[in-house]
Coordinates of C-alpha atoms (C1' of nucleotides) in Angstrom, one line a residue:
Chain A
X188 CA 0.0 0.0 0.0
X189 CA 0.9 3.6 0.0
X190 CA 2.9 5.4 2.6
X191 CA 1.0 6.1 5.7
X192 CA -1.1 9.2 5.6
X193 CA 0.9 12.1 7.0
X194 CA -0.2 14.0 10.0
X195 CA 0.7 17.3 8.4
X196 CA -1.7 20.1 8.7
X197 CA -3.4 21.1 5.4
X198 CA -1.3 24.3 5.3
X199 CA 1.9 22.3 5.2
X200 CA 0.7 20.0 2.5
X201 CA 3.1 19.4 -0.3
X202 CA 2.3 21.1 -3.6
X203 CA 4.6 20.5 -6.5
X204 CA 4.3 21.6 -10.1
X205 CA 5.6 20.8 -13.6
X206 CA 5.9 23.9 -15.7
X207 CA 6.9 23.2 -19.3
X208 CA 7.0 25.8 -22.0
X209 CA 4.9 24.7 -25.0
X210 CA 7.5 25.2 -27.7
X211 CA 7.8 21.6 -28.8
X212 CA 7.4 18.0 -27.7
X213 CA 7.8 16.8 -24.2
X214 CA 11.5 16.3 -23.7
X215 CA 12.7 13.2 -22.0
X216 CA 14.4 15.3 -19.4
X217 CA 11.3 17.3 -18.8
X218 CA 9.4 14.0 -18.4
X219 CA 11.8 13.0 -15.6
X220 CA 11.3 16.4 -13.9
X221 CA 7.6 15.9 -14.1
X222 CA 8.0 12.3 -12.7
X223 CA 10.0 13.6 -9.7
X224 CA 7.5 16.2 -8.9
X225 CA 4.7 13.7 -9.3
X226 CA 6.4 11.1 -7.1
X227 CA 7.2 13.7 -4.4
X228 CA 3.6 15.0 -4.2
X229 CA 1.8 11.6 -4.6
X230 CA 4.0 10.0 -2.1
X231 CA 3.1 12.6 0.5
X232 CA -0.6 13.0 -0.1
X233 CA 0.1 16.4 -1.8
X234 CA -0.9 18.0 -5.0
X235 CA 0.8 17.9 -8.3
X236 CA -0.1 20.8 -10.5
X237 CA 0.6 21.6 -14.1
X238 CA 1.4 25.1 -15.5
X239 CA 2.0 25.9 -19.1
X240 CA 4.6 28.6 -19.4
X241 CA 3.3 30.3 -22.5
X242 CA 4.3 33.8 -22.0
X243 CA 6.5 33.7 -25.1
X244 CA 3.7 34.2 -27.5
X245 CA 5.8 33.8 -30.6
X246 CA 7.0 30.3 -29.7
X247 CA 4.1 28.9 -27.8
X248 CA 1.6 26.7 -29.7
X249 CA -1.5 24.7 -28.7
X250 CA -0.1 21.8 -30.6
X251 CA 2.9 21.7 -28.3
X252 CA 0.7 22.0 -25.2
X253 CA -1.4 19.0 -26.5
X254 CA 1.7 17.0 -27.2
X255 CA 3.0 17.6 -23.6
X256 CA -0.3 16.6 -22.0
X257 CA -0.4 13.5 -24.2
X258 CA 3.1 12.6 -23.2
X259 CA 2.3 13.0 -19.5
X260 CA -0.8 11.0 -19.8
X261 CA 1.0 8.2 -21.6
X262 CA 3.7 8.2 -18.8
X263 CA 0.9 7.8 -16.3
X264 CA 1.4 11.1 -14.5
X265 CA -1.9 12.6 -13.5
X266 CA -2.1 16.2 -12.4
X267 CA -4.6 17.9 -10.1
X268 CA -7.0 20.5 -11.5
X269 CA -6.8 22.1 -14.9
X270 CA -3.5 23.1 -16.4
X271 CA -2.8 26.7 -15.7
X272 CA -1.9 29.1 -18.5
X273 CA 0.8 31.4 -17.4
X274 CA -0.1 33.9 -20.1
X275 CA -3.5 34.3 -18.7
X276 CA -2.1 35.5 -15.4
X277 CA -0.4 38.5 -17.0
X278 CA -2.6 41.1 -15.3
X279 CA -1.8 39.6 -12.0
X280 CA 1.9 39.5 -12.7
X281 CA 1.8 43.2 -13.7
X282 CA 0.0 44.0 -10.5
X283 CA 2.8 42.5 -8.5
X284 CA 5.4 44.4 -10.5
X285 CA 3.6 47.6 -9.8
X286 CA 3.3 46.8 -6.2
X287 CA 7.1 46.4 -6.0
X288 CA 7.4 49.6 -7.9
X289 CA 5.2 51.3 -5.3
X290 CA 7.2 49.8 -2.4
X291 CA 10.5 50.8 -3.8
X292 CA 11.6 47.2 -4.5
X293 CA 11.6 47.9 -8.2
X294 CA 12.2 50.8 -10.5
X295 CA 11.6 52.1 -14.0
X296 CA 14.6 51.7 -16.4
X297 CA 14.5 53.7 -19.6
X298 CA 17.6 52.2 -21.2
X299 CA 16.9 50.9 -24.6
X300 CA 17.8 47.5 -25.9
X301 CA 20.4 49.0 -28.2
X302 CA 22.1 50.8 -25.4
X303 CA 22.3 47.7 -23.3
X304 CA 23.5 45.6 -26.2
X305 CA 26.2 48.1 -27.0
X306 CA 27.3 48.0 -23.4
X307 CA 27.5 44.3 -23.3
X308 CA 29.4 44.1 -26.6
X309 CA 32.0 46.5 -25.3
X310 CA 32.2 44.6 -22.0
X311 CA 32.8 41.4 -23.8
X312 CA 35.4 42.9 -26.0
X313 CA 37.3 44.3 -23.1
X314 CA 36.9 41.1 -21.1
X315 CA 34.8 42.8 -18.4
X316 CA 31.7 41.4 -16.8
X317 CA 28.7 41.8 -19.0
X318 CA 26.5 42.5 -16.0
X319 CA 24.4 45.5 -16.8
X320 CA 23.8 48.0 -14.1
X321 CA 21.1 50.5 -15.0
X322 CA 21.8 54.2 -14.5
X323 CA 18.1 54.6 -13.7
X324 CA 18.2 52.6 -10.5
X325 CA 18.4 55.6 -8.3
X326 CA 17.3 58.3 -10.7
X327 CA 15.0 61.1 -9.5
X328 CA 11.5 60.4 -11.0
X329 CA 11.5 64.0 -12.0
X330 CA 14.2 63.2 -14.6
X331 CA 12.2 60.3 -16.1
X332 CA 11.6 60.9 -19.8
X333 CA 8.2 60.3 -21.4
X334 CA 9.3 57.0 -23.0
X335 CA 8.8 53.3 -22.8
X336 CA 10.5 51.7 -19.8
X337 CA 11.0 48.3 -18.3
X338 CA 10.4 47.5 -14.6
X339 CA 13.5 46.1 -12.9
X340 CA 13.8 44.5 -9.6
X341 CA 16.1 46.5 -7.3
X342 CA 18.4 43.9 -6.1
X343 CA 20.8 44.4 -3.2
X344 CA 24.4 45.0 -4.3
X345 CA 26.1 44.1 -1.1
X346 CA 26.2 40.8 0.7
X347 CA 25.0 37.5 -0.7
X348 CA 21.9 35.6 -1.4
X349 CA 21.9 32.0 -0.2
X350 CA 19.8 29.2 -1.6
X351 CA 19.3 26.2 0.6
X352 CA 18.7 23.7 -2.1
X353 CA 17.4 20.3 -1.2
X354 CA 19.6 18.6 -3.8
X355 CA 22.5 21.0 -4.3
X356 CA 23.0 21.9 -0.7
X357 CA 23.8 25.5 0.3
X358 CA 24.6 27.6 -2.8
X359 CA 25.8 31.2 -2.2
X360 CA 25.7 34.0 -4.7
X361 CA 27.4 37.3 -4.2
X362 CA 24.8 40.0 -4.8
X363 CA 27.2 42.1 -6.9
X364 CA 27.1 39.3 -9.5
X365 CA 23.3 39.5 -9.8
X366 CA 21.7 41.9 -12.1
X367 CA 18.5 43.8 -11.6
X368 CA 16.2 41.5 -13.5
X369 CA 13.5 42.7 -15.7
X370 CA 10.0 42.0 -14.4
X371 CA 7.9 43.9 -16.9
X372 CA 9.0 44.4 -20.5
X373 CA 8.7 47.8 -22.2
X374 CA 5.4 46.7 -23.7
X375 CA 4.1 46.1 -20.2
X376 CA 4.1 42.3 -20.4
X377 CA 5.6 40.3 -17.6
X378 CA 8.7 38.2 -18.0
X379 CA 9.0 34.6 -17.1
X380 CA 11.3 35.4 -14.2
X381 CA 8.5 37.4 -12.5
X382 CA 5.7 35.2 -13.7
X383 CA 7.1 32.0 -12.2
X384 CA 7.5 33.5 -8.8
X385 CA 4.0 35.0 -8.8
X386 CA 2.4 31.8 -10.1
X387 CA 4.3 29.5 -7.8
X388 CA 3.2 31.6 -4.9
X389 CA -0.4 32.0 -6.0
X390 CA -0.7 28.3 -6.7
X391 CA 0.7 27.5 -3.3
X392 CA 3.7 25.6 -4.5
X393 CA 5.7 24.4 -1.6
X394 CA 8.5 22.5 -3.4
X395 CA 10.0 23.6 -6.7
X396 CA 11.7 20.6 -8.3
X397 CA 13.2 21.6 -11.6
X398 CA 16.2 21.3 -13.9
X399 CA 19.5 22.7 -12.6
X400 CA 19.6 25.0 -15.6
X401 CA 17.4 27.2 -13.3
X402 CA 19.8 27.2 -10.4
X403 CA 21.3 30.6 -11.3
X404 CA 17.8 32.0 -11.5
X405 CA 16.9 31.0 -8.0
X406 CA 18.6 33.8 -6.1
X407 CA 17.0 36.5 -8.3
X408 CA 13.6 34.9 -7.9
X409 CA 14.1 34.6 -4.2
X410 CA 14.5 38.4 -4.1
X411 CA 11.0 38.7 -5.4
X412 CA 9.6 36.5 -2.7
X413 CA 11.4 38.7 -0.2
X414 CA 10.3 41.9 -1.8
X415 CA 6.7 40.7 -1.6
X416 CA 7.1 39.2 1.9
X417 CA 6.1 35.7 0.7
X418 CA 7.3 32.4 2.0
X419 CA 10.2 31.0 0.0
X420 CA 9.4 27.5 -1.2
X421 CA 11.9 24.6 -1.0
X422 CA 14.1 24.5 -4.1
X423 CA 15.4 21.3 -5.5
X424 CA 17.5 21.7 -8.7
X425 CA 18.1 18.3 -10.4
X426 CA 20.8 17.6 -12.9
X427 CA 20.0 17.5 -16.6
X428 CA 20.0 14.2 -18.6
X429 CA 22.8 13.7 -21.0
X430 CA 23.2 11.6 -24.1
X431 CA 25.1 8.3 -24.1
X432 CA 28.3 10.3 -25.0
X433 CA 27.9 12.6 -22.0
X434 CA 27.0 15.6 -24.0
X435 CA 23.9 17.6 -23.5
X436 CA 21.0 15.7 -24.9
X437 CA 20.1 16.9 -28.4
X438 CA 18.4 15.6 -31.5
X439 CA 21.6 14.1 -32.9
X440 CA 21.4 11.6 -30.0
X441 CA 18.2 10.2 -31.5
X442 CA 15.2 10.1 -29.2
X443 CA 14.7 13.2 -27.1
X444 CA 10.9 13.4 -27.2
X445 CA 8.9 11.1 -24.9
X446 CA 6.6 10.2 -27.7
X447 CA 9.5 8.5 -29.5
X448 CA 10.0 6.2 -26.5
X449 CA 6.3 5.3 -26.7
X450 CA 6.8 4.5 -30.4
X451 CA 9.7 2.3 -29.6
X452 CA 7.3 0.3 -27.5
X453 CA 8.6 0.7 -24.0
X454 CA 6.1 0.0 -21.3
X455 CA 5.2 3.2 -19.4
X456 CA 5.7 1.5 -16.1
X457 CA 9.2 0.5 -17.2
X458 CA 9.8 4.0 -18.4
X459 CA 8.8 5.5 -15.0
X460 CA 11.0 3.0 -13.2
X461 CA 14.0 3.7 -15.4
X462 CA 13.6 7.5 -15.3
X463 CA 13.2 7.5 -11.5
X464 CA 16.3 5.4 -11.2
X465 CA 18.2 7.8 -13.4
X466 CA 19.8 10.2 -10.9
X467 CA 17.9 9.0 -7.9
X468 CA 18.4 5.9 -5.8
X469 CA 17.1 4.0 -2.9
X470 CA 20.0 1.8 -1.9
X471 CA 20.4 -1.1 -4.3
X472 CA 16.8 -1.2 -5.5
X473 CA 16.5 -1.3 -9.2
X474 CA 13.1 -2.7 -10.0
X475 CA 10.2 -1.3 -8.2
X476 CA 6.5 -0.5 -8.5
X477 CA 4.9 3.0 -8.5
X478 CA 3.8 2.5 -4.9
X479 CA 7.3 1.7 -3.8
X480 CA 8.7 4.6 -5.7
X481 CA 6.1 7.0 -4.1
X482 CA 7.0 5.7 -0.7
X483 CA 10.8 5.8 -1.2
X484 CA 11.3 8.9 -3.3
X485 CA 13.0 11.8 -1.5
X486 CA 14.9 14.9 -2.5
X487 CA 18.3 14.2 -0.7
X488 CA 18.7 10.9 -2.5
X489 CA 18.8 12.7 -5.8
X490 CA 22.3 12.8 -7.3
X491 CA 24.1 16.0 -8.3
X492 CA 25.8 14.8 -11.4
X493 CA 24.1 14.6 -14.8
X494 CA 23.1 11.1 -15.8
X495 CA 23.4 9.5 -19.3
X496 CA 20.7 7.6 -21.1
X497 CA 21.2 3.9 -21.3
X498 CA 18.8 2.2 -23.7
X499 CA 19.9 -1.3 -22.7
X500 CA 18.9 -0.7 -19.1
X501 CA 15.7 0.9 -20.1
X502 CA 14.9 -2.1 -22.3
X503 CA 15.7 -4.5 -19.5
X504 CA 13.5 -2.7 -17.0
X505 CA 10.7 -2.4 -19.6
X506 CA 11.0 -6.2 -20.0
X507 CA 10.7 -6.8 -16.3
X508 CA 7.6 -4.7 -16.1
X509 CA 6.0 -6.5 -19.0
X510 CA 6.6 -9.7 -17.1
X511 CA 5.0 -8.3 -14.0
X512 CA 2.1 -6.4 -15.6
X513 CA -1.4 -7.8 -15.6
X514 CA -3.3 -8.6 -18.8
X515 CA -5.3 -5.4 -18.9
X516 CA -2.2 -3.2 -18.7
X517 CA -0.6 -5.2 -21.4
X518 CA -3.5 -5.1 -23.7
X519 CA -3.9 -1.4 -23.2
X520 CA -0.3 -0.9 -24.0
X521 CA -0.7 -3.0 -27.2
X522 CA -3.6 -0.9 -28.3
X523 CA -1.9 2.4 -27.6
X524 CA 1.3 1.2 -29.3
X525 CA -0.6 0.3 -32.4
X526 CA -2.4 3.6 -32.4
X527 CA 0.7 5.8 -32.1
X528 CA 2.6 3.9 -34.7
X529 CA -0.3 4.1 -37.1
X530 CA -0.9 0.3 -37.3
X531 CA -4.4 -1.1 -37.6
X532 CA -6.0 -1.9 -34.3
X533 CA -6.6 -5.5 -33.2
X534 CA -10.1 -6.9 -33.9
X535 CA -12.0 -8.2 -30.9
X536 CA -11.3 -11.7 -31.9
X537 CA -7.6 -11.0 -32.2
X538 CA -7.5 -9.1 -28.9
X539 CA -9.2 -12.0 -27.2
X540 CA -6.8 -14.5 -28.8
X541 CA -3.8 -12.4 -27.8
X542 CA -5.0 -12.0 -24.3
X543 CA -5.2 -15.8 -24.0
X544 CA -1.6 -16.1 -25.2
X545 CA -0.1 -13.4 -22.9
X546 CA 0.9 -16.0 -20.3
X547 CA 3.5 -17.4 -22.6
X548 CA 4.5 -14.1 -24.2
X549 CA 5.1 -11.7 -21.3
X550 CA 8.3 -13.3 -20.0
X551 CA 9.9 -13.3 -23.4
X552 CA 9.4 -9.6 -24.4
X553 CA 11.2 -6.4 -23.5
X554 CA 9.0 -4.1 -25.5
X555 CA 5.5 -4.0 -26.8
X556 CA 6.5 -4.7 -30.4
X557 CA 8.3 -7.8 -29.3
X558 CA 5.2 -8.8 -27.5
X559 CA 3.2 -8.3 -30.7
X560 CA 5.8 -10.1 -32.8
X561 CA 5.6 -13.2 -30.6
X562 CA 1.9 -13.0 -30.7
X563 CA 1.7 -13.1 -34.4
X564 CA 1.0 -16.8 -34.5
X565 CA -2.3 -16.3 -32.8
X566 CA -3.2 -13.1 -34.7
X567 CA -3.0 -14.8 -38.1
X568 CA -5.5 -16.9 -39.7
X569 CA -4.9 -19.6 -42.4
X570 CA -3.1 -19.5 -44.7
X571 CA -0.6 -18.1 -42.3
X572 CA 2.3 -17.6 -44.7
X573 CA 6.0 -18.3 -44.0
X574 CA 8.9 -16.1 -43.5
X575 CA 12.4 -17.1 -44.8
X576 CA 13.7 -18.8 -41.7
X577 CA 10.5 -20.7 -41.2
X578 CA 10.4 -21.9 -44.7
X579 CA 14.0 -23.1 -44.4
X580 CA 13.0 -25.3 -41.5
X581 CA 10.7 -27.2 -43.8
X582 CA 12.1 -29.8 -46.1
X583 CA 10.8 -33.2 -47.4
X584 CA 12.1 -35.0 -44.4
X585 CA 10.6 -32.7 -41.8
X586 CA 7.3 -32.6 -43.8
X587 CA 7.2 -36.4 -43.5
X588 CA 7.6 -36.1 -39.8
X589 CA 4.8 -33.6 -39.5
X590 CA 2.5 -35.9 -41.4
X591 CA 3.4 -38.6 -39.0
X592 CA 2.6 -36.3 -36.1
X593 CA -0.9 -35.4 -36.9
X594 CA -2.6 -38.7 -36.2
X595 CA -0.9 -38.9 -32.9
X596 CA -2.0 -35.4 -32.0
X597 CA -5.5 -36.3 -33.1
X598 CA -5.6 -38.7 -30.1
X599 CA -3.6 -36.7 -27.6
X600 CA -5.3 -35.3 -24.6
X601 CA -4.1 -31.8 -25.4
X602 CA -2.5 -31.3 -22.1
X603 CA 1.1 -30.0 -22.0
X604 CA 2.5 -33.2 -20.6
X605 CA 0.8 -35.3 -23.2
X606 CA 1.9 -33.1 -26.0
X607 CA 5.5 -33.3 -24.8
X608 CA 5.2 -37.0 -24.6
X609 CA 4.0 -37.3 -28.2
X610 CA 6.8 -35.2 -29.6
X611 CA 9.3 -37.0 -27.5
X612 CA 8.2 -40.3 -28.8
X613 CA 8.3 -39.3 -32.4
X614 CA 11.7 -37.8 -31.9
X615 CA 12.9 -41.0 -30.2
X616 CA 11.5 -43.1 -33.0
X617 CA 13.6 -41.2 -35.5
X618 CA 16.6 -41.1 -33.2
X619 CA 16.7 -37.3 -33.3
X620 CA 16.5 -34.5 -30.8
X621 CA 13.4 -32.6 -30.0
X622 CA 14.8 -29.6 -31.7
X623 CA 14.7 -31.3 -35.1
X624 CA 11.0 -31.7 -34.7
X625 CA 10.3 -28.5 -32.9
X626 CA 11.7 -26.3 -35.7
X627 CA 9.5 -27.5 -38.5
X628 CA 6.6 -27.6 -36.2
X629 CA 7.2 -24.1 -35.1
X630 CA 7.3 -23.1 -38.8
X631 CA 4.0 -24.9 -39.4
X632 CA 2.3 -23.4 -36.4
X633 CA 3.5 -19.8 -36.7
X634 CA 5.2 -19.3 -40.1
X635 CA 7.9 -17.6 -38.1
X636 CA 11.0 -18.5 -36.1
X637 CA 10.3 -16.0 -33.3
X638 CA 7.5 -17.5 -31.2
X639 CA 6.7 -18.9 -27.8
X640 CA 7.3 -22.6 -27.2
X641 CA 5.7 -25.0 -29.6
X642 CA 3.7 -26.6 -26.8
X643 CA 2.3 -23.3 -25.7
X644 CA 1.3 -22.5 -29.2
X645 CA -0.6 -25.7 -29.6
X646 CA -2.3 -25.2 -26.3
X647 CA -3.3 -21.6 -27.3
X648 CA -4.3 -22.6 -30.8
X649 CA -6.3 -25.6 -29.9
X650 CA -6.3 -29.0 -31.5
X651 CA -8.3 -28.3 -34.6
X652 CA -6.3 -25.2 -35.6
X653 CA -3.0 -26.7 -34.8
X654 CA -3.6 -29.8 -36.9
X655 CA -5.0 -27.7 -39.7
X656 CA -1.8 -25.6 -39.8
X657 CA 0.4 -28.7 -39.6
X658 CA -1.4 -30.3 -42.5
X659 CA -1.2 -27.2 -44.5
X660 CA 2.6 -27.0 -44.0
X661 CA 3.1 -30.7 -44.5
X662 CA 1.3 -30.7 -47.8
X663 CA 2.9 -27.6 -49.3
X664 CA 5.8 -28.0 -51.6
Chain B
rG250 C1' 35.5 36.4 -19.8
rG251 C1' 32.2 36.2 -15.2
rC252 C1' 29.1 33.3 -11.9
rC253 C1' 27.2 28.4 -10.4
rC254 C1' 27.2 23.0 -10.4
rG255 C1' 29.5 18.4 -11.1
rU256 C1' 33.6 14.1 -11.5
rU257 C1' 33.2 5.9 -7.9
rC258 C1' 33.4 -0.1 -12.9
rG259 C1' 31.6 1.0 -20.3
rU260 C1' 26.5 3.0 -18.1
rC261 C1' 23.1 3.9 -13.7
rU262 C1' 24.5 3.9 -8.8
rA263 C1' 25.6 2.2 -3.1
rU264 C1' 29.1 4.0 0.5
rC265 C1' 27.3 9.5 4.4
rG266 C1' 36.1 8.7 8.0
rG267 C1' 37.8 2.5 9.1
rU268 C1' 34.3 -2.4 3.5
rU269 C1' 38.5 -7.7 0.0
rA270 C1' 34.7 -0.3 -2.5
rG271 C1' 28.6 -3.5 -3.0
rG272 C1' 24.4 -3.9 -6.6
rA273 C1' 22.1 -3.5 -11.5
rC274 C1' 22.5 -3.0 -16.9
rA275 C1' 26.0 -4.1 -20.5
rC276 C1' 30.2 -7.3 -21.8
rC277 C1' 33.2 -12.0 -21.8
rA278 C1' 33.4 -17.5 -20.7
rG279 C1' 30.8 -21.9 -19.5
rG280 C1' 26.0 -24.4 -18.6
rU281 C1' 20.8 -25.3 -19.7
rU282 C1' 17.8 -25.0 -24.0
rU283 C1' 12.5 -26.3 -29.3
rU284 C1' 13.5 -20.4 -32.0
rC285 C1' 13.5 -15.4 -29.7
rA286 C1' 13.8 -14.3 -24.9
rA287 C1' 14.8 -16.1 -20.3
rC288 C1' 17.6 -18.7 -16.7
rC289 C1' 22.1 -20.8 -13.9
rU290 C1' 27.6 -20.5 -12.8
rG291 C1' 31.9 -17.9 -13.2
rG292 C1' 34.9 -13.6 -14.9
rG293 C1' 37.1 -8.8 -16.1
rA294 C1' 35.8 -3.8 -14.8
rA295 C1' 35.9 2.2 -10.7
rG296 C1' 37.0 6.5 -6.5
rA297 C1' 40.1 12.5 -12.7
rG298 C1' 45.2 14.5 -10.9
rG299 C1' 47.8 17.0 -7.0
rG300 C1' 48.1 19.0 -2.2
rG301 C1' 46.3 19.1 2.7
rU302 C1' 43.2 17.7 7.6
rU303 C1' 43.2 13.0 10.3
rC304 C1' 45.8 7.4 13.7
rG305 C1' 42.9 6.5 9.2
rA306 C1' 40.1 9.2 3.5
rC307 C1' 36.0 7.6 -2.2
rU308 C1' 33.9 10.2 1.9
rC309 C1' 36.1 16.8 4.9
rC310 C1' 39.1 21.4 2.8
rC311 C1' 42.1 23.7 -1.2
rC312 C1' 44.2 23.8 -6.2
rU313 C1' 44.3 22.0 -11.2
rA314 C1' 42.1 19.4 -15.2
rC315 C1' 37.9 17.9 -17.6
rG316 C1' 32.4 18.1 -18.2
rG317 C1' 27.9 20.9 -17.7
rG318 C1' 24.7 25.1 -16.8
rC319 C1' 23.7 30.3 -16.7
rU320 C1' 25.4 34.9 -18.4
rG321 C1' 18.2 37.7 -23.2
rC322 C1' 13.0 43.1 -22.8
rC323 C1' 13.5 33.3 -24.1
rA324 C1' 11.5 30.0 -20.8

RNA sequence: GGCCCGUUCGUCUAUCGGUUAGGACACCAGGUUUUCAACCUGGGAAGAGGGGUUCGACUCCCCUACGGGCUGCCA
């Protein structure tokens, strides 16, 4: 069962969130971030919220948002409430900016983008810090021109800002290395830097678990919490995922979108297990259920070094979860796999047949397509056809043996022991090994060389169908 | 350039000052075997480098190297 219900008061209930920007597919790294947030919240009876960071109107698309929701749904991560659109909160964000302006925590800066760019260019050229310090920070309002301005946070220039990060530990930043971040653009729209803080506060987020590419943003965001007098949430900056070569994961590594993993046929449960284990550990536990993960997951056990993707291990875990999954989960996975790959769905008859064969399929497959490949024998109807390897197993001699087999199968009890005895006897009569009979029989029953055991196939197919297929193969050629 | 983070077998990791540095995946060898897969047995395989602190460092501190992130009126 789940972890015992906590005795925490409602006010201290855990609230986490996943906040992707809808500019493309759901990145595998983002999926892991979402998983960590989900595990943390679900393991503690808290809430897991979703917020779409769509303040960049030029790059945000509804298609991307849909792709992200689809990805999370496939991964099995359910969120509480409706996804929040950050863009829709713009008025509220601006309100906060103006409040900080009124309280002196922010100021109007009239520097133009060209001016700032020129400054930075010169700084770079001369090897100086490119940190821009606005001359308007302490300007007398009487000198303000009638021109567009941005609202900047007035950050302290002395001392340091310390982040007590649940993963990274204590991280200190000297305040003179922090710039006065822009809260409102010159067109009055809020920036992400302001919006995240306001939204996280308004949504009651207690734990911010996100990629460590945001670690440098944390101190500046913390200043907003302070300026507004809000409680600072717990930060947990987790390392990014790297490609097998240790470099930042990019398209040249192959699969970066979660959907691609779905199309490769990994079981979602295996994906969750693998992703959770990537950068987080609970002793030597490698294979675990969702309930165990929820109970065990904790922030201090997250590693600080970036992890690389290892498809072999993912495959192995996926296989273990296929073995452990119940029939409904497997059949659902098959249906969704067929759907995303654009393959025709199974007919009711086929689905029922496949379900009856799962017992001898699940332990031999690492991915859903492997499951389907091995199920082919039961999905086909006569004439079943032959692939190259199967055809090669059938020659005149083996056809003769198959012909000899049918009458005996006709009288067999159709129990596994009995079928084994029949084949064993025929093999013994010819002074050959079971393999010599099993190969052609396999070809006859499945038309393929990748199948479950011949005995299981006969059991699943039943006497009539099995004998019909054997006869068909024995007579051909 | 500046700031921040990181570095244990090929990979993911355990270890939270004292271990023959453990496990998993992968790999190699052998076994089992009706294909694929699985399974069994065994094997090779690691603390980036250099300084400290300490009776004793993979564990704590410093430096270097390497890797990564940020350095936008993007998120």
